[in-house]
Short mmCIF file of C-alpha atoms and ligand atoms in Angstrom, two decimals:
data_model
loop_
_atom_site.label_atom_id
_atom_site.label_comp_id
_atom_site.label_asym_id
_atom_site.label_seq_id
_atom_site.Cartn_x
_atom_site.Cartn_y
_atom_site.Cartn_z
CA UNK Y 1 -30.00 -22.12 -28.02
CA UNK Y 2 -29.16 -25.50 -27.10
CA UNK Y 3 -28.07 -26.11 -23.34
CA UNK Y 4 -24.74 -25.31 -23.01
CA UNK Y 5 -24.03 -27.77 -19.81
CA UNK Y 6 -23.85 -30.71 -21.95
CA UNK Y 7 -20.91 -32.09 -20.70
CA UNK Y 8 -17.90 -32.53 -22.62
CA UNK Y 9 -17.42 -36.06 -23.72
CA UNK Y 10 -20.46 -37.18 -24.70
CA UNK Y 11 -20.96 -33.54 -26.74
CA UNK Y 12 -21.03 -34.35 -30.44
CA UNK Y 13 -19.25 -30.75 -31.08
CA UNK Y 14 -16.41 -29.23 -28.81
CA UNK Y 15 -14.42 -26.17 -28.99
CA UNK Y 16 -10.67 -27.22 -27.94
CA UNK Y 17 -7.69 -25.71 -26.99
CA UNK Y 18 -4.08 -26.62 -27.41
CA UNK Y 19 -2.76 -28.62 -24.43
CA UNK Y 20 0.02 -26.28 -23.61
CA UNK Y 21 -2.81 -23.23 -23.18
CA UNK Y 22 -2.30 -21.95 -19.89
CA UNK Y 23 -5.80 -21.69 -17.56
CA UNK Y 24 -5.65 -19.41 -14.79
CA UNK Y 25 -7.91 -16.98 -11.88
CA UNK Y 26 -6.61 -13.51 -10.99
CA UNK Y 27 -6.58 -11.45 -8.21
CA UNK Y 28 -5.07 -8.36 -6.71
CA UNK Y 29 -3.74 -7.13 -2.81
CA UNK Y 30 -6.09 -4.80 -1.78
CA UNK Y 31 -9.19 -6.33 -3.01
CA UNK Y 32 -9.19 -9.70 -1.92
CA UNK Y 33 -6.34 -9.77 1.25
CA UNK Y 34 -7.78 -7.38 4.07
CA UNK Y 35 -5.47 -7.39 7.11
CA UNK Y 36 -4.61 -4.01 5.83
CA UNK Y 37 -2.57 -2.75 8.86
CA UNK Y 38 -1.22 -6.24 10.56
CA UNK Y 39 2.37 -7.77 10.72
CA UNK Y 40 4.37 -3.91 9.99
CA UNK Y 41 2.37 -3.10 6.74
CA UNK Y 42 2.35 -0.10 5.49
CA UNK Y 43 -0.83 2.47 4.95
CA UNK Y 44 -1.56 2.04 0.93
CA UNK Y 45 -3.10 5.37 -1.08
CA UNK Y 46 -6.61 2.95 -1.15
CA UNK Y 47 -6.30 2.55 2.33
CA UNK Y 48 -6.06 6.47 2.83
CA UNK Y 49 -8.71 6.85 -0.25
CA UNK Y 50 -11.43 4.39 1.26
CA UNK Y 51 -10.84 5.80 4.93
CA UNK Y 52 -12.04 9.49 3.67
CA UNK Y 53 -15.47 10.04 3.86
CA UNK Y 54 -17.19 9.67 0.70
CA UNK Y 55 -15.42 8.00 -1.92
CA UNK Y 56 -16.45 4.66 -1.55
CA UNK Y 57 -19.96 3.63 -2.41
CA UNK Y 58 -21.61 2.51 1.47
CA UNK Y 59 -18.53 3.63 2.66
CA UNK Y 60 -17.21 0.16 1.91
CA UNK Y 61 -13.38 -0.64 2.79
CA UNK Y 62 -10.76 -3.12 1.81
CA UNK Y 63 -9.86 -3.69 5.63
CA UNK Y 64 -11.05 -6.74 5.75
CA UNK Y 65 -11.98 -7.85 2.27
CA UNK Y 66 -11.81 -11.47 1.69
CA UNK Y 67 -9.72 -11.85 4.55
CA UNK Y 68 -7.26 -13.97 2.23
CA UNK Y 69 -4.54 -12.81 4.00
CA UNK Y 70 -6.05 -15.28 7.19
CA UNK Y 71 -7.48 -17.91 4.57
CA UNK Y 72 -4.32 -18.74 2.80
CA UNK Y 73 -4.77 -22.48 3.33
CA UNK Y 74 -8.46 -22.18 2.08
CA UNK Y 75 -8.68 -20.32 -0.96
CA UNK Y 76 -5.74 -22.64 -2.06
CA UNK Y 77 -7.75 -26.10 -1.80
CA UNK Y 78 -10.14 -23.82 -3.67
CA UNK Y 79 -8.02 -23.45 -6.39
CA UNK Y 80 -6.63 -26.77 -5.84
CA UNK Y 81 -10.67 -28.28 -6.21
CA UNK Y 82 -11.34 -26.48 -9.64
CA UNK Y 83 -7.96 -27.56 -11.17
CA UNK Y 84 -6.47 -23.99 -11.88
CA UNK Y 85 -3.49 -24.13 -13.21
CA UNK Y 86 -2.23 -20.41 -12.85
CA UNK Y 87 -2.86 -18.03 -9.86
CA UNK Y 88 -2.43 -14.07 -10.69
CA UNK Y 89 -1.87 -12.27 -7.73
CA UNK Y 90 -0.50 -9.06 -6.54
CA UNK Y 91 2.09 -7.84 -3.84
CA UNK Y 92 1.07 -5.30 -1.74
CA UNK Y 93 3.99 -2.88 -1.80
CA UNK Y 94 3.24 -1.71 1.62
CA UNK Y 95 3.43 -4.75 3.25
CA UNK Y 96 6.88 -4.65 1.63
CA UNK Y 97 8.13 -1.42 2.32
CA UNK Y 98 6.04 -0.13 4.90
CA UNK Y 99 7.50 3.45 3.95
CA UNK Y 100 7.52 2.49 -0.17
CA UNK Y 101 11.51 2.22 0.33
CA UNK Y 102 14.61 1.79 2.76
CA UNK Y 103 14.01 -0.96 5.07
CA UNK Y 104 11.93 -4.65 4.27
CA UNK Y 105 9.25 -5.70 6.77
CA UNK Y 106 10.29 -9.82 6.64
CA UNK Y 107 7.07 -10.66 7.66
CA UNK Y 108 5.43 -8.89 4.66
CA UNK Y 109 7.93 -11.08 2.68
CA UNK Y 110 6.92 -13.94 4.48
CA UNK Y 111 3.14 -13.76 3.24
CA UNK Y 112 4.20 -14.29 -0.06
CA UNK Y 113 7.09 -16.39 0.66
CA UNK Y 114 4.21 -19.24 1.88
CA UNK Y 115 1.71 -17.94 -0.76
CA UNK Y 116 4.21 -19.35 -3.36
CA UNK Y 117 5.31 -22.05 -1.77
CA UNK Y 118 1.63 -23.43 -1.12
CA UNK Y 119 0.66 -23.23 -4.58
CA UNK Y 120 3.71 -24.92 -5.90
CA UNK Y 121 2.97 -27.30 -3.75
CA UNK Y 122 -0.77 -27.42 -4.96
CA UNK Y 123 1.13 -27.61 -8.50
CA UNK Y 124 -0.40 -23.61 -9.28
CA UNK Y 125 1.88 -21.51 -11.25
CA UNK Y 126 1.98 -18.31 -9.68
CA UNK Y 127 2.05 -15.24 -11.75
CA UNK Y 128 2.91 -12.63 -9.51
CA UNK Y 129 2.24 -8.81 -10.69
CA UNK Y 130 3.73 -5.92 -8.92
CA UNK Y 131 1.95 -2.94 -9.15
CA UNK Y 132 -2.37 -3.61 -8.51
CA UNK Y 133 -2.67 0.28 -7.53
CA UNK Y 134 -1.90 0.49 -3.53
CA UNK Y 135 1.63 2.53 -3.47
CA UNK Y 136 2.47 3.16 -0.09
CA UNK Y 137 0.96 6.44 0.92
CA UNK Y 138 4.67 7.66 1.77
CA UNK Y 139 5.41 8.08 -1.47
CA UNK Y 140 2.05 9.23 -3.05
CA UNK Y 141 3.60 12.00 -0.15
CA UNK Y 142 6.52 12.93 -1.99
CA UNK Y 143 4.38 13.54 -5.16
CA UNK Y 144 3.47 9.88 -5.62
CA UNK Y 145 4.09 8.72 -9.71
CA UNK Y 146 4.29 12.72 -10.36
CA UNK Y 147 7.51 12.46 -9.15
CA UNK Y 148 9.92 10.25 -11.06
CA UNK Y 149 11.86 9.00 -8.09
CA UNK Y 150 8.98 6.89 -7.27
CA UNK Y 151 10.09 5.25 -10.52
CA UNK Y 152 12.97 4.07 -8.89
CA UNK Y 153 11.78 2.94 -5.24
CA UNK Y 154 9.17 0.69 -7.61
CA UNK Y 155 12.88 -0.49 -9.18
CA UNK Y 156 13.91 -1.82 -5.86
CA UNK Y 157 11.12 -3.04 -4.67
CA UNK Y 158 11.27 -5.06 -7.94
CA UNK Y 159 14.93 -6.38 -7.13
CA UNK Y 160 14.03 -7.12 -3.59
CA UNK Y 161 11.01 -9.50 -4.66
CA UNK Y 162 13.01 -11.07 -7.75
CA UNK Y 163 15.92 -12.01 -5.00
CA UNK Y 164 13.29 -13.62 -2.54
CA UNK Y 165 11.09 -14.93 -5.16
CA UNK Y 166 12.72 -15.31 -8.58
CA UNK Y 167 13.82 -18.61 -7.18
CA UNK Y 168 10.16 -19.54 -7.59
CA UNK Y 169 7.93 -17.12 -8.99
CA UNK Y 170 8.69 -17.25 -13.40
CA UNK Y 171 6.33 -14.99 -14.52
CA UNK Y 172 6.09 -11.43 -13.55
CA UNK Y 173 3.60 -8.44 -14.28
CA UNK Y 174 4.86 -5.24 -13.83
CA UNK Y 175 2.02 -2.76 -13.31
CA UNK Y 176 -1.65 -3.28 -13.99
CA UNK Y 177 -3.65 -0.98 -16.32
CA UNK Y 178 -0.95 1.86 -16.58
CA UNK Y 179 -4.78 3.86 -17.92
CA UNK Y 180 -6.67 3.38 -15.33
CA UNK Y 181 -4.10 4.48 -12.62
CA UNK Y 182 -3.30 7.68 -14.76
CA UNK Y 183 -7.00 8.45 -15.73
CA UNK Y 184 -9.12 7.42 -12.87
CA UNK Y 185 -6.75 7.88 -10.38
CA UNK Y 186 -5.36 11.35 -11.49
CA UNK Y 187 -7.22 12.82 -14.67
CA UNK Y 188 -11.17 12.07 -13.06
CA UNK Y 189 -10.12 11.46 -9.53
CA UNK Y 190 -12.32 8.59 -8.95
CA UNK Y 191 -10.16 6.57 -7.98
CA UNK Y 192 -6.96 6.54 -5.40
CA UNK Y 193 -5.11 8.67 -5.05
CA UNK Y 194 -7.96 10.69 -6.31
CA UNK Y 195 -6.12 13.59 -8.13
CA UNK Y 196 -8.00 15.85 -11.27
CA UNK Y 197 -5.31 17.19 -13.58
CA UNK Y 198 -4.84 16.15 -17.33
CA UNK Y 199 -1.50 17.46 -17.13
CA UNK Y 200 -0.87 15.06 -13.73
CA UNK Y 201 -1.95 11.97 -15.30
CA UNK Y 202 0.06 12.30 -18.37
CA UNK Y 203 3.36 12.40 -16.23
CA UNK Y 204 1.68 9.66 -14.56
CA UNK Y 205 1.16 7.51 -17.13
CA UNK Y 206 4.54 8.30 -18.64
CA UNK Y 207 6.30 7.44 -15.25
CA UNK Y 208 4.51 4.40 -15.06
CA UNK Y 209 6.01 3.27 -18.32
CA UNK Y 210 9.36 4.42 -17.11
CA UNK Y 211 9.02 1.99 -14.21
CA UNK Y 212 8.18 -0.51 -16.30
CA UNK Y 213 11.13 -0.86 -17.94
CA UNK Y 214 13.43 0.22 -15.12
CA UNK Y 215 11.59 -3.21 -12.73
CA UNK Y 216 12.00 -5.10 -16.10
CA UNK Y 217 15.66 -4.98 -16.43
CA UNK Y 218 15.36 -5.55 -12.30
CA UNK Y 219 13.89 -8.84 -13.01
CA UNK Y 220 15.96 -10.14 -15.19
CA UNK Y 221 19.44 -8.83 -13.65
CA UNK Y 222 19.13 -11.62 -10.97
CA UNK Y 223 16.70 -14.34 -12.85
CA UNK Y 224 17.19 -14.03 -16.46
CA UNK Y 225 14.75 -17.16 -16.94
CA UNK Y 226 12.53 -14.40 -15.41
CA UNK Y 227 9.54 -13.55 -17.96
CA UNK Y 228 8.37 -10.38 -17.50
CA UNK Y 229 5.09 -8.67 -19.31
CA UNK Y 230 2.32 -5.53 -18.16
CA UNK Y 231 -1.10 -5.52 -18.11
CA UNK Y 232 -3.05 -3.66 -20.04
CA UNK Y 233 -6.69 -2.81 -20.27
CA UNK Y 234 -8.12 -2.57 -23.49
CA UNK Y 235 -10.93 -1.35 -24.78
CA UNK Y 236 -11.91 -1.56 -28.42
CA UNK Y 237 -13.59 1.14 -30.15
CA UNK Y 238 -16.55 1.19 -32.25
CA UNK Y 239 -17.78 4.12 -34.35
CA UNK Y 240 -21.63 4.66 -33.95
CA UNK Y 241 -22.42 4.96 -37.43
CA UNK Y 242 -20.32 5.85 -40.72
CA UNK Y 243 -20.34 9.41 -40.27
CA UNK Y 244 -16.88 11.01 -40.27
CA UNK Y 245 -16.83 12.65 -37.20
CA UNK Y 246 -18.07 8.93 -35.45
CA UNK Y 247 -15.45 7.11 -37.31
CA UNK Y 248 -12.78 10.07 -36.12
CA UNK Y 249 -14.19 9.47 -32.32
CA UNK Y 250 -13.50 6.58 -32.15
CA UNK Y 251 -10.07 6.42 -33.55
CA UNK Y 252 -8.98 9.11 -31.56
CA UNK Y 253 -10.62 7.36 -28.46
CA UNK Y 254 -8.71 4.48 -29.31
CA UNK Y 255 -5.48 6.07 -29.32
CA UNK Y 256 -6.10 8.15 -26.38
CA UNK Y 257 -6.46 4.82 -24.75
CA UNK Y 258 -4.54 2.07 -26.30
CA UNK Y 259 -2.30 3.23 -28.87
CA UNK Y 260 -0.74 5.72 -25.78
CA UNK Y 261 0.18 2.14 -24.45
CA UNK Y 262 0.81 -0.32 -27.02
CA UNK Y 263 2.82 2.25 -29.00
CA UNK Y 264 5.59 3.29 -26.66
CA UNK Y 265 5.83 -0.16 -25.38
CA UNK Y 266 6.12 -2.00 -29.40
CA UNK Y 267 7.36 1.27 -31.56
CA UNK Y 268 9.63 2.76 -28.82
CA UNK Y 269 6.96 6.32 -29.50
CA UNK Y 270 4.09 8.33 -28.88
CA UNK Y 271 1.03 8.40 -31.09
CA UNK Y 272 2.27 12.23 -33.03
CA UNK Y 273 -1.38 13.70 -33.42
CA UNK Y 274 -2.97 13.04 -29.80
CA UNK Y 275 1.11 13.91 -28.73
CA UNK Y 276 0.14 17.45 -30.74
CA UNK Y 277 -3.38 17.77 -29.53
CA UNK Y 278 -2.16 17.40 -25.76
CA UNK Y 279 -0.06 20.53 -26.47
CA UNK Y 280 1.53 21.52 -22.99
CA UNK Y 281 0.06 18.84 -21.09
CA UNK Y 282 2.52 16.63 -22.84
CA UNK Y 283 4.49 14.89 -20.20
CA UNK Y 284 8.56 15.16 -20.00
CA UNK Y 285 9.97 12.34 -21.75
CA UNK Y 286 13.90 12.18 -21.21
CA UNK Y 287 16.42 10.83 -23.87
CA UNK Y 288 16.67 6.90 -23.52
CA UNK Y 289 13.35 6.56 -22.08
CA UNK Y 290 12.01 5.46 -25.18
CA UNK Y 291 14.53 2.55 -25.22
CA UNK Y 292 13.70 1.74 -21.63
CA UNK Y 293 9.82 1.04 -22.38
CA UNK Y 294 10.02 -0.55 -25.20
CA UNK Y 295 12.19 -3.37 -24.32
CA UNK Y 296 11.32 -6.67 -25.38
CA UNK Y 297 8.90 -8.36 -23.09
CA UNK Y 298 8.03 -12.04 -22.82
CA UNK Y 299 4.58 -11.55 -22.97
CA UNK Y 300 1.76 -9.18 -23.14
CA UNK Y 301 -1.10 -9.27 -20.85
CA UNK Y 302 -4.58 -7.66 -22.07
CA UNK Y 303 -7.33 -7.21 -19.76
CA UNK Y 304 -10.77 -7.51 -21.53
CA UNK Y 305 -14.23 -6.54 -20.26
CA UNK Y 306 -15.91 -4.58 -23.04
CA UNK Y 307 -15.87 -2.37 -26.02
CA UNK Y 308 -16.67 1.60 -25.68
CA UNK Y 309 -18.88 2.60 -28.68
CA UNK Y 310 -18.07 6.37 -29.70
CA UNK Y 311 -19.91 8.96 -31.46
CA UNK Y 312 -18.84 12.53 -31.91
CA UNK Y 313 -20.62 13.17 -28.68
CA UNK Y 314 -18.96 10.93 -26.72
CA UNK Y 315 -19.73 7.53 -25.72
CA UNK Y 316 -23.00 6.01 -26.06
CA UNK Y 317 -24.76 4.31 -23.05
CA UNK Y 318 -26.77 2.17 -24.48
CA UNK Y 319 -26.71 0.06 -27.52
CA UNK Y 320 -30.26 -1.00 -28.89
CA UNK Y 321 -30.14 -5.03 -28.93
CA UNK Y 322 -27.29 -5.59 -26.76
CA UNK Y 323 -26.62 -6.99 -23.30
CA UNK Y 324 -25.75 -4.93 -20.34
CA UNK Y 325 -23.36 -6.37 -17.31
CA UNK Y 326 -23.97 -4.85 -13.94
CA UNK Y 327 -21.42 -2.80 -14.65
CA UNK Y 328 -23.18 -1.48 -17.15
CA UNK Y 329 -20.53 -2.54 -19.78
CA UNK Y 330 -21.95 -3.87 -23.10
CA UNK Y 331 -20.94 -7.71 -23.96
CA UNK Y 332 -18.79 -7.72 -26.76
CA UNK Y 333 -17.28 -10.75 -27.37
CA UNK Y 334 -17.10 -9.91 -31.35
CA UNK Y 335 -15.49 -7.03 -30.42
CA UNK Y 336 -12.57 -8.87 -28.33
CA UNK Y 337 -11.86 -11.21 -31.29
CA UNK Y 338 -11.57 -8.39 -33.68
CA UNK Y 339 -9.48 -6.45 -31.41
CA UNK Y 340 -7.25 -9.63 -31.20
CA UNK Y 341 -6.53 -9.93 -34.53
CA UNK Y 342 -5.97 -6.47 -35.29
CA UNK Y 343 -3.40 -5.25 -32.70
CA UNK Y 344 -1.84 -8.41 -33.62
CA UNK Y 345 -1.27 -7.56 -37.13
CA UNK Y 346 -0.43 -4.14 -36.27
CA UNK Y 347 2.30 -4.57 -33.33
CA UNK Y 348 4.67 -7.27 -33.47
CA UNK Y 349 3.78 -8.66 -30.30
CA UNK Y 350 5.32 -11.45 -27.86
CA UNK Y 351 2.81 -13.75 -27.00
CA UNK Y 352 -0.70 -12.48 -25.06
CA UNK Y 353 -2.20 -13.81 -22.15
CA UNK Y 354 -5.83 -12.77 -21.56
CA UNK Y 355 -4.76 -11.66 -17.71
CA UNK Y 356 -8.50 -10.47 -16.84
CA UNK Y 357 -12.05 -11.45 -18.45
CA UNK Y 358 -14.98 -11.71 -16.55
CA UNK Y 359 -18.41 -9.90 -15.76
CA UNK Y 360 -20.03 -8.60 -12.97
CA UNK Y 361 -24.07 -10.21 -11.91
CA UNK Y 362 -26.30 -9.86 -8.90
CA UNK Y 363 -25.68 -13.48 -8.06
CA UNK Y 364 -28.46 -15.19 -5.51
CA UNK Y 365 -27.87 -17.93 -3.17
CA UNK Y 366 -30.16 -20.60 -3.42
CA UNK Y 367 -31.90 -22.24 -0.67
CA UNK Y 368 -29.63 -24.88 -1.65
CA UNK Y 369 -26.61 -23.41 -0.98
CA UNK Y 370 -25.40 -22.82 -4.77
CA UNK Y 371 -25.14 -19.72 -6.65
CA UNK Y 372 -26.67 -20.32 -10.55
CA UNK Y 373 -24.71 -17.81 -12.57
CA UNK Y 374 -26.11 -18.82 -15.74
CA UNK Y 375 -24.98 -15.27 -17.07
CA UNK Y 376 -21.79 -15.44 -15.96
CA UNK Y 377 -20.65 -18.74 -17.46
CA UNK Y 378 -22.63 -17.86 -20.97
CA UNK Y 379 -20.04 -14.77 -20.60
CA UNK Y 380 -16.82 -16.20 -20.06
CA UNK Y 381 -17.56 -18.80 -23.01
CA UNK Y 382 -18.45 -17.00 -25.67
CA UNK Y 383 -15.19 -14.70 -25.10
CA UNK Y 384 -13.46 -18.21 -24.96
CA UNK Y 385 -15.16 -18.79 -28.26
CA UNK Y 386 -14.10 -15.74 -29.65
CA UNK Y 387 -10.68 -16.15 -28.40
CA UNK Y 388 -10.02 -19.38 -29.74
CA UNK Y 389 -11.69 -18.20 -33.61
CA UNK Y 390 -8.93 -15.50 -32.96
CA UNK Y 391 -6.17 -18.29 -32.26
CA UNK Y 392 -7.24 -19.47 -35.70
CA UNK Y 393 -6.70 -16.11 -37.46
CA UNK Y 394 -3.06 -16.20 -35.84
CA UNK Y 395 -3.19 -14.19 -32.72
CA UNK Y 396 -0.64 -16.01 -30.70
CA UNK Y 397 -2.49 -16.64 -27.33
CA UNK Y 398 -1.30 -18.90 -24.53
CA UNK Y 399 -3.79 -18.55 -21.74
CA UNK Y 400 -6.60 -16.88 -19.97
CA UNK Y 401 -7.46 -15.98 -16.35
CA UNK Y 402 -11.14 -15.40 -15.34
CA UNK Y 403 -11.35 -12.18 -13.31
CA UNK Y 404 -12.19 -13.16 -10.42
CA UNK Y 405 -11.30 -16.00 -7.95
CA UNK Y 406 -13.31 -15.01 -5.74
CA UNK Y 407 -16.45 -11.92 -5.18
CA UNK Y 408 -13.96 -9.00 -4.09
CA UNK Y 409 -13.87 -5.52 -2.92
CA UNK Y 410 -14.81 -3.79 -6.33
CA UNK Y 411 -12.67 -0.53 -5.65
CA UNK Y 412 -14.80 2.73 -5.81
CA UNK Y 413 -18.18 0.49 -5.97
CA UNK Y 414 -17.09 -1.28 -2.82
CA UNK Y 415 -18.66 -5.31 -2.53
CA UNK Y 416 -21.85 -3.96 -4.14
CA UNK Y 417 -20.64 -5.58 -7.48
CA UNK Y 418 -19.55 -9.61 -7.93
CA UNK Y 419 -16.88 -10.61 -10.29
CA UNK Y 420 -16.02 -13.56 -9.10
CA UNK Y 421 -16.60 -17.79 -9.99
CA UNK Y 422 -16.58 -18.12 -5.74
CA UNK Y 423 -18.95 -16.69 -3.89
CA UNK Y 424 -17.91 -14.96 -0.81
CA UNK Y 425 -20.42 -13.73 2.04
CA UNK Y 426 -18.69 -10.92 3.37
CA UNK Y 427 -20.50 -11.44 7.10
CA UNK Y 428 -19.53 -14.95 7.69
CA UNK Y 429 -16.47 -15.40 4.88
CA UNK Y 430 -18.14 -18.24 3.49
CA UNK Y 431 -17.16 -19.43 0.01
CA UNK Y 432 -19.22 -20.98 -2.63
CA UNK Y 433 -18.07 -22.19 -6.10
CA UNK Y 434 -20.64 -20.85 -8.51
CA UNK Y 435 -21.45 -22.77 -11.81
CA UNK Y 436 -19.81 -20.28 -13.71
CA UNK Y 437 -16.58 -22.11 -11.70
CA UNK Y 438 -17.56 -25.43 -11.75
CA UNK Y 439 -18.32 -24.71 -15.44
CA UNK Y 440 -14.94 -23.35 -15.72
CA UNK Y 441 -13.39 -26.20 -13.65
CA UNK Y 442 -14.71 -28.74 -16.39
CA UNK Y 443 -13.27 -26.55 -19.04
CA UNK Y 444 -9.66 -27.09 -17.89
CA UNK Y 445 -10.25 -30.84 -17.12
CA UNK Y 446 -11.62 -31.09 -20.69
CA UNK Y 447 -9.24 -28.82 -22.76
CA UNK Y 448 -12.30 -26.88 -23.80
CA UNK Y 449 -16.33 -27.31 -23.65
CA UNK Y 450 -19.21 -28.44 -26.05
CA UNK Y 451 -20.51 -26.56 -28.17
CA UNK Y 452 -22.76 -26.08 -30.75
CA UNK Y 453 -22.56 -27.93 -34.65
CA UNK Y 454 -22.33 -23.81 -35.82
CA UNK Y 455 -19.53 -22.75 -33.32
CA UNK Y 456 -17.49 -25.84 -34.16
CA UNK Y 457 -17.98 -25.39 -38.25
CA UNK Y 458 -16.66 -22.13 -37.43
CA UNK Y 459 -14.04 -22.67 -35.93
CA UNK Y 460 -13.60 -25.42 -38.74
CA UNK Y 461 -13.94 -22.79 -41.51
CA UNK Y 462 -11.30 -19.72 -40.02
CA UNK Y 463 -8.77 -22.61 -39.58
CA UNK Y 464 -9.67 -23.59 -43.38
CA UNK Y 465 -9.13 -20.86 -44.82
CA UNK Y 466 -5.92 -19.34 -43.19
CA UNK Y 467 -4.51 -22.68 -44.36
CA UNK Y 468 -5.86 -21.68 -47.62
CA UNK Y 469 -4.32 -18.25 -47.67
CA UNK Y 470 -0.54 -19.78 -46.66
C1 LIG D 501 -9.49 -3.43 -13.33
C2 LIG D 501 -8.73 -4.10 -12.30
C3 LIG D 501 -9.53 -5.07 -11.49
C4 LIG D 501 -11.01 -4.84 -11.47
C5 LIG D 501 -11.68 -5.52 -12.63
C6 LIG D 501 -13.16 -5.26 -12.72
O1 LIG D 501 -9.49 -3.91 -14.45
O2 LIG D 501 -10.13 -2.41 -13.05
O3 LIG D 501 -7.64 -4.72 -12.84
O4 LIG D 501 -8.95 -4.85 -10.25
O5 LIG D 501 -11.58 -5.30 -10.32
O6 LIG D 501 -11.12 -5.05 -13.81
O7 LIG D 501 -13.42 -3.90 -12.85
#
């Protein structure tokens, strides 16, 4: 393969992207901001998980993290020095409402407050979501998102931030990976607050929903420039090979996952056979719920890492002839493309922002001081690649954020896996920009990267022939 660092304008080939595509880094509270119990916050249901003995890998905790919550000023420049133009955060609701509702802690406000105002001033958009997993453990008391109330505190908790924010913050997530929460969290338990009960999770993921609509209309009431979208993680499916029960795997493993997402949120209803197959498990839907969820959004985010390849076993681990992360998630960039196109055919769907992509390496410092993530880079361009051979086929796509910033606290695996295109020592807090960011960096300057005479013929070729087919 030819070497991909040739730099942009003297590369005879180039993959571009519309001038109006929005470039961004993500983040979220309790992985990056530490300070965990300073200035009135609240105790989160991580910061009760990762203080019980034996559910973090090296007993690893997000105390002090990336101590972003002290480095405000720093991580900013950061930003500011790679030219991102979008920051994804998260609120911690516990720094919020201490108790998850009733009275505001101002100086919890006040974090953010400066957060936004420093990267307007740096000229970053912020896109702020509200829900990154850490509900205040006062509420994960009363039953946590079992209990439908909850549904409501997460209401006013969106209000308060739209009044002290709106002002500023535009764009709004409402939770983050709805399936994960419900399935780690409550189905396997591997995750906070660590509960195992099918039945649990599906209330929980219904709730979830419920309180996404409910924070939606919160949102807009005061700011109805306000754009408001969730973030979902998707997995595509692949069947192992063309037996029946394969191809039936992995349809139903897609709707398990997805379609108990997309389809409530963009057909206002549950997917009928896995709604059958869940039998009493189902959760309690009440009338106008439906309604509630599905309300027009401004934009849908889709978080992207891999696909899950399904036989009539279950998964399988390893694919013969593909590439591992150290996650131990297969790269599929095909598979991302694919998936693109095909929700977007099937749903009609407001326009998607790619709100996490990224892969996890054993990055090395160098004796020099830099950090040569080859890997990671070659990672995060080919899913540009495939994302912008998907923009071709129609999928209406308006931006991407690279998970991560920065190296973070990588929940139940603790700092023992590296996301991000900063390196952070966790001893001293020292940051690095890896290639993979200066890489990144030259993308946004450029409006895309050089590529090879094949990619760009492509490219060339899908926009052809879609013209074609009009
Ligand atoms: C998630 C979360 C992130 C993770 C990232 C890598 O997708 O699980 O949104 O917080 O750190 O996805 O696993």
């Amino acid at each position: 393969m030819a070497d991909k660092d040739v730099s942009f304008p003297t590369a005879e080939y180039c993959v571009t992207f519309p001038r109006n595509f929005l470039w961004g880094a993500a983040t979220a509270a309790y992985q990056i901001e530490g300070a965990w119990n300073e200035d009135g916050k609240g105790e989160s249901i991580w910061d009760r998980f990762s203080h019980t003995e034996g559910t973090i890998l090296n007993s690893d905790t997000g105390d002090v993290a990336c101590d972003h919550y002290h480095r405000l000023d720093k991580d900013i420049a950061l930003m500011k020095e790679l030219g991102i133009r979008a920051y994804r955060f998260s609120i911690s609701w516990p720094r919020i409402f201490p108790d998850g509702k009733g009275l505001v802690n101002l100086a919890g406000l006040d974090f953010y407050n400066r957060l936004v105002d420093k990267l307007l001033e740096a000229q970053i958009q912020p896109f702020a979501t509200l829900y990154h997993w850490d509900l205040p453990q006062p509420l994960q008391d009363i039953g946590g998102w079992s209990n439908r109330e909850v549904s409501s505190y997460f209401c006013d908790y969106a209000a308060v931030l739209s009044k002290h924010l709106g002002d500023r913050v535009r764009n709004w997530v409402t939770i983050n990976e709805p399936w994960v929460i419900a399935n780690i969290g409550h189905r396997d338990g591997l995750m906070a607050p660590g509960i195992k009960s099918q039945k649990t999770s599906l209330q929980v993921a219904h709730h979830l929903l419920v309180a996404h609509g409910k924070a939606t209309q919160a949102l807009r009431a005061d700011n109805p420039s306000a754009r408001v979208g969730i973030a979902l993680d998707m997995r595509p499916t692949a069947p192992a090979s063309d037996s029946p029960e394969d191809v039936e795997a992995a349809r139903k493993t897609w709707t398990r996952e997805a379609r108990w997402y997309l389809d409530p949120l963009f057909k206002a209803y549950y997917p009928p056979d896995i709604w059958t197959e869940y039998g009493e498990n189902a959760p309690i839907v009440k009338p106008r719920d439906m309604s509630l969820i599905s309300q027009n959004l401004d934009f849908l985010g889709i978080n992207y890492y891999t696909r899950t390849v399904c036989s009539k076993d279950g998964p399988v681990e390893r694919i013969p002839g593909s590439e591992y992360t150290e996650m131990n998630w297969e790269i599929a960039p095909e598979a991302f493309c694919k998936m693109l196109i095909e929700i977007s055919h099937e749903y009609n769907l407001p326009p998607i922002y790619i709100t996490e992509n990224g892969a996890a390496f054993n990055d090395v410092v160098t004796t020099e001081g830099t950090v040569e993530d080859t890997n990671r880079r070659d990672y995060m361009r080919d899913h540009l690649l495939q994302a912008r051979i998907a923009m071709e086929e129609g999928v209406n796509l308006a931006g991407y954020f690279v998970w991560s910033l920065l190296d973070n606290f990588e929940w139940a695996f603790g700092y023992s896996k590296r996301f991000g295109i900063i390196h952070v020592d966790f001893k001293t807090q020292d940051r690095i920009i890896k290639k993979s960011g200066h890489w990144f960096s030259s993308v946004i300057k450029n409006y895309g990267f050089a590529s090879e005479k094949a990619e760009h013929e492509r490219i060339t070729a899908v926009s052809a022939n879609r013209a074609d087919r009009r």
